[in-house]
Coordinates of C-alpha atoms in Angstrom, one line a residue:
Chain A
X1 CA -9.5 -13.8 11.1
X2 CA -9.5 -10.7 8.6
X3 CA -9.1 -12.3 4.9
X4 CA -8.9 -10.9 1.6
X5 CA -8.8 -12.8 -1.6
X6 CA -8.7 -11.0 -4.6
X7 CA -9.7 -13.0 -8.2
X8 CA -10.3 -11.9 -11.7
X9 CA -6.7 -11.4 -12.5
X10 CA -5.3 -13.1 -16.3
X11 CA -3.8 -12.3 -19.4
X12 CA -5.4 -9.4 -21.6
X13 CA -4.9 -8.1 -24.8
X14 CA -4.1 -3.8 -24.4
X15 CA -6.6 -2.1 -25.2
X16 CA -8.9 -4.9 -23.6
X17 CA -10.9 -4.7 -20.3
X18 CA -10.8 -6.9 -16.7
X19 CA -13.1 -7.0 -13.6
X20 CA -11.3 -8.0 -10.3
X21 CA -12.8 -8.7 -7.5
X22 CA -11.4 -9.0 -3.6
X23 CA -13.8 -11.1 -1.3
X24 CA -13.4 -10.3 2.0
X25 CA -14.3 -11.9 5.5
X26 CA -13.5 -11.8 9.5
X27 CA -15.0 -8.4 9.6
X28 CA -17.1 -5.4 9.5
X29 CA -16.6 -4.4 5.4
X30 CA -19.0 -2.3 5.3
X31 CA -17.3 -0.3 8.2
X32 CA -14.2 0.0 6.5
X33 CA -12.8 2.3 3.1
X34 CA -10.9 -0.3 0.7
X35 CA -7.6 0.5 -1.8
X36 CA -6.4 -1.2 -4.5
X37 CA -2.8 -1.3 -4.8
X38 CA -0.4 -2.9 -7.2
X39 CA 3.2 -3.8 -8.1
X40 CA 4.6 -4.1 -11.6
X41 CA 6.9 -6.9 -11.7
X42 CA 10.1 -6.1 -10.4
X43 CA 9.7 -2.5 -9.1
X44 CA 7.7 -0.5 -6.2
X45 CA 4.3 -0.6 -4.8
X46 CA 1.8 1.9 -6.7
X47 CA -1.4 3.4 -5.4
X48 CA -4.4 2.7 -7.8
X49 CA -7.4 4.0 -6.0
X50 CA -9.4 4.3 -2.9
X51 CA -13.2 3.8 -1.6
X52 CA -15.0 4.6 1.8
X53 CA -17.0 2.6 3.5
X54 CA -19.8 4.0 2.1
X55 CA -18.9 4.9 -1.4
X56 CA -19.4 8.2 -1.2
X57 CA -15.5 9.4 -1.7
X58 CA -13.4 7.5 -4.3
X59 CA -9.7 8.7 -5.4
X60 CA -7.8 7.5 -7.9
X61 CA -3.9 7.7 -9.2
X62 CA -3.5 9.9 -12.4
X63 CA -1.8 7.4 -14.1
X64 CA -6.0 5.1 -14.0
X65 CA -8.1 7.8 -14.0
X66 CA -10.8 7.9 -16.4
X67 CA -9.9 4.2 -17.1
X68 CA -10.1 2.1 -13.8
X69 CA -13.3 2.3 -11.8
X70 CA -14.0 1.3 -8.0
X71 CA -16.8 0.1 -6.5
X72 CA -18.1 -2.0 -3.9
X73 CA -21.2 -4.3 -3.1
X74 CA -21.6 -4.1 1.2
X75 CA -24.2 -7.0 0.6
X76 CA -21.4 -9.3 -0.5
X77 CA -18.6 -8.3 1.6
X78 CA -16.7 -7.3 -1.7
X79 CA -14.6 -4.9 -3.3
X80 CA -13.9 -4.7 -7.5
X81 CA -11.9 -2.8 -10.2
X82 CA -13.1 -2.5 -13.7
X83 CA -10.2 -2.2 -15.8
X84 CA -10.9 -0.4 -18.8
X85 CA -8.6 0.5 -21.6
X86 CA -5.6 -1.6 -20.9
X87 CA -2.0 -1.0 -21.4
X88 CA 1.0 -3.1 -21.1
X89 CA 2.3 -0.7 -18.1
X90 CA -0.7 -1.6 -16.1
X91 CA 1.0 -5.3 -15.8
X92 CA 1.3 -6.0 -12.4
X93 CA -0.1 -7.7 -9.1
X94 CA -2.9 -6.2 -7.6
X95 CA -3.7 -6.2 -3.7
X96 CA -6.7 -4.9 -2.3
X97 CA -6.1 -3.5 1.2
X98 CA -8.7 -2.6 4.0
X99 CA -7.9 0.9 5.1
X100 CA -7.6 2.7 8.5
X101 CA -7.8 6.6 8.8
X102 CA -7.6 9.2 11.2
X103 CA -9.3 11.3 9.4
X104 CA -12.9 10.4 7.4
X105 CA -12.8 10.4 4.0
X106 CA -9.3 10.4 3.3
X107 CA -6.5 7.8 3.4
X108 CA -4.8 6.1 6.1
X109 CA -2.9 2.6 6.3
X110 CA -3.6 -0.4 5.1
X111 CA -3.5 -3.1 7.9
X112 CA -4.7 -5.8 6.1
X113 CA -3.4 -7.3 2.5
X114 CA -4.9 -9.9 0.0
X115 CA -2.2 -12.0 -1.5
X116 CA -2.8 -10.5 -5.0
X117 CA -4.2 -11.1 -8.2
X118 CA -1.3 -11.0 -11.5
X119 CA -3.0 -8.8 -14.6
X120 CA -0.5 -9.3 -18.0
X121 CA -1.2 -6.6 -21.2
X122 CA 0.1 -8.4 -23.7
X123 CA -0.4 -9.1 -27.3
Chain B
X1 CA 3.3 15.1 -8.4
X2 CA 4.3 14.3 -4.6
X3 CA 7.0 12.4 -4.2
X4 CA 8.6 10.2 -0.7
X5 CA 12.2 9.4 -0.9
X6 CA 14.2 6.3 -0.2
X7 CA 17.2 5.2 -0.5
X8 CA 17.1 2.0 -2.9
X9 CA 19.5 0.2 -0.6
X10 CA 20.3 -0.2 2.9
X11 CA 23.0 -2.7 4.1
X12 CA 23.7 -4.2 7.9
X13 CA 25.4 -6.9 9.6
X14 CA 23.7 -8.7 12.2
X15 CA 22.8 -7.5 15.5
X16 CA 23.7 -3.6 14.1
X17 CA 21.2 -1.1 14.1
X18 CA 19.6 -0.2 10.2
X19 CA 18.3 3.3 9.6
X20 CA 16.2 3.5 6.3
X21 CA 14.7 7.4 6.0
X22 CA 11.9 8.4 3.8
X23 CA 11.6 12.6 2.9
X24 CA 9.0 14.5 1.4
X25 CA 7.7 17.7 1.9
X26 CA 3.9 17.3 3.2
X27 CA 5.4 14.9 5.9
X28 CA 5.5 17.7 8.5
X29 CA 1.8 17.6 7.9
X30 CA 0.7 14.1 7.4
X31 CA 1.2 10.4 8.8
X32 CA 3.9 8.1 7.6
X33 CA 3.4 4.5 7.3
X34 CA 6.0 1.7 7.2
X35 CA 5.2 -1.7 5.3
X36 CA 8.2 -4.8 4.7
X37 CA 7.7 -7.0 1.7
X38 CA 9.2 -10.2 1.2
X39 CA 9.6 -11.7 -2.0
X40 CA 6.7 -13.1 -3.2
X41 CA 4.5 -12.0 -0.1
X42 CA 2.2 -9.2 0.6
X43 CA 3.4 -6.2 2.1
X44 CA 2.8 -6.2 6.2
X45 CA 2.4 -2.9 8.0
X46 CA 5.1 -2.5 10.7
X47 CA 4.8 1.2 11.5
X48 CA 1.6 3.6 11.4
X49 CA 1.2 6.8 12.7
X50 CA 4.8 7.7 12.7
X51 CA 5.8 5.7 15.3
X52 CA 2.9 3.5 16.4
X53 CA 3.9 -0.2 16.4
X54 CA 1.3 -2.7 15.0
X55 CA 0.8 -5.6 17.5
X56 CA 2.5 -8.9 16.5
X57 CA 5.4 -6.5 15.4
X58 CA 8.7 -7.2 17.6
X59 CA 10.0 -4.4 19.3
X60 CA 13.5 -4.1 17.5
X61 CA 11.0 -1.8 14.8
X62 CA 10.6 2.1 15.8
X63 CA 9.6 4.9 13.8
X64 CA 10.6 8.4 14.1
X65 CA 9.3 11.8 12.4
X66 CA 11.6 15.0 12.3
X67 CA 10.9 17.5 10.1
X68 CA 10.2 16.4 6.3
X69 CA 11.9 12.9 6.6
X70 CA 10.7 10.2 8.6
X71 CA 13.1 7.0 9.7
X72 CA 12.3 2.9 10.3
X73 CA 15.2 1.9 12.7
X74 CA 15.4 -1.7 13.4
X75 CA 17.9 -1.9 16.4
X76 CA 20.1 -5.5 16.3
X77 CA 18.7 -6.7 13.2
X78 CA 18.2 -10.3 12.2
X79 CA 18.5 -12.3 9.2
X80 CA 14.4 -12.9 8.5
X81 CA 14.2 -8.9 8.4
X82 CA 15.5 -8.8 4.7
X83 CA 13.4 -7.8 2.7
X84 CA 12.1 -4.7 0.9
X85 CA 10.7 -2.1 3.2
X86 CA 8.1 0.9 1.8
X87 CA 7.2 4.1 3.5
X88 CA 3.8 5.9 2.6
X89 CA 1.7 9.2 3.1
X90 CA -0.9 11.6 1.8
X91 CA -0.4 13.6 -1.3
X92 CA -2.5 16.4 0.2
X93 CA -0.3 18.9 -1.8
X94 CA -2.8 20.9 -2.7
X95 CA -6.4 19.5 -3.7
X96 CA -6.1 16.1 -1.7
X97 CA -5.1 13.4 -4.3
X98 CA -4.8 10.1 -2.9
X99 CA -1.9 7.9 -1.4
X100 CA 1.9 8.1 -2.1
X101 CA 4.5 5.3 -1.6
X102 CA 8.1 5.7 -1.8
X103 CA 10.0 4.2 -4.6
X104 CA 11.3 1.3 -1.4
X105 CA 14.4 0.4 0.0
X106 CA 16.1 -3.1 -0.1
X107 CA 17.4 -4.1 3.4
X108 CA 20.5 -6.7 2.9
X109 CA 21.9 -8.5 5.8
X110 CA 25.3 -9.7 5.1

């Protein structure tokens, strides 16, 4: 059975930083690109960023570039977001999601979810 | 930036047929994706490719593509499929930059 379980999540001051982590199991990660997504309370899902399978492409949305890193550790069947920088619009729940493309190195769906991990900004 | 469109709300009585469309102009040229959310649940994929179902999905869901807007139809609906429903593409406007959602549209079964 695929699972995600994303951790790390917590109250942070803005301006402040945060590591999360998705530990995943039932499959081949190291086969698979990963995303991080996530949803601000009460409004739409957001795209945050993506890595292949082999982190060699990574994307990210504008609005956490230059601030958010990916990365990924095969080894440990795990995926991660360093959160740099913080602001109080970057509240939300973050879901890592394994990712299927038609095409390599670009996007696809996400057929697998974690249940999320809630970040707050706040002073 | 690319943008999909939704309408925020889509309502149905039982058994009828709902129609929730997504547009955006890069669609002729890349896949859409369907996903329903419940409250306080991950989203689930129910559509890829268009208008490829997912197994475990019940056949009442279909996708269609025509043009620049793509359509969920969920033929004789039933009460457990309220719930927020999100399309999603490319951005590949361009350089390629990443995955788009639509802003999601709430399904209400009266």
């Amino acid at each position: 059975e695929v699972q995600l379980v994303e951790s790390g999540g917590g109250l942070v001051q803005p301006g402040g930083s945060l590591r999360l982590s998705c530990a995943a199991s039932g499959f081949t990660f190291s086969s698979y690109s990963m995303n991080w997504v996530r949803q601000a309370p009460g409004k739409g899902l957001e795209w945050v960023s993506y890595i292949s399978s082999s982190s060699s492409t990574i994307y990210y949305a504008d609005s956490v570039k230059g601030r958010f890193t990916i990365s990924r550790d095969n080894a440990k069947n795990s995926l991660y977001l360093q959160m740099n920088s913080l602001r109080d619009e970057d509240t939300a729940v973050y879901y890592c999601a394994r990712d299927v493309s038609p095409f390599p190195g670009t996007t696809g769906y996400f057929d697998y979810w974690g249940q999320g991990t809630l970040v707050t900004v706040s002073s | 930036s690319y943008e999909l469109t939704q309408p925020p709300s889509v309502s149905v009585s039982p058994g009828q047929t709902a129609r929730i469309t997504c547009s955006g102009d890069a669609l002729p040229k890349q896949y859409a994706y369907w996903y329903q959310q419940k409250p306080g649940q991950a989203p689930v994929l129910v559509i890829y490719k268009d208008s490829e179902r997912p197994s475990g999905i019940p056949e009442r869901f279909s996708g269609s593509s025509s043009g620049t807007t793509v359509t969920l139809t969920i033929s004789g609906v039933q009460a457990e499929d309220e719930a927020d429903y999100y399309c999603q593409s490319a951005d590949s406007s361009g350089t390629y930059r990443g995955v788009v959602f639509g802003g999601g549209t709430k399904l209400t079964v009266l």
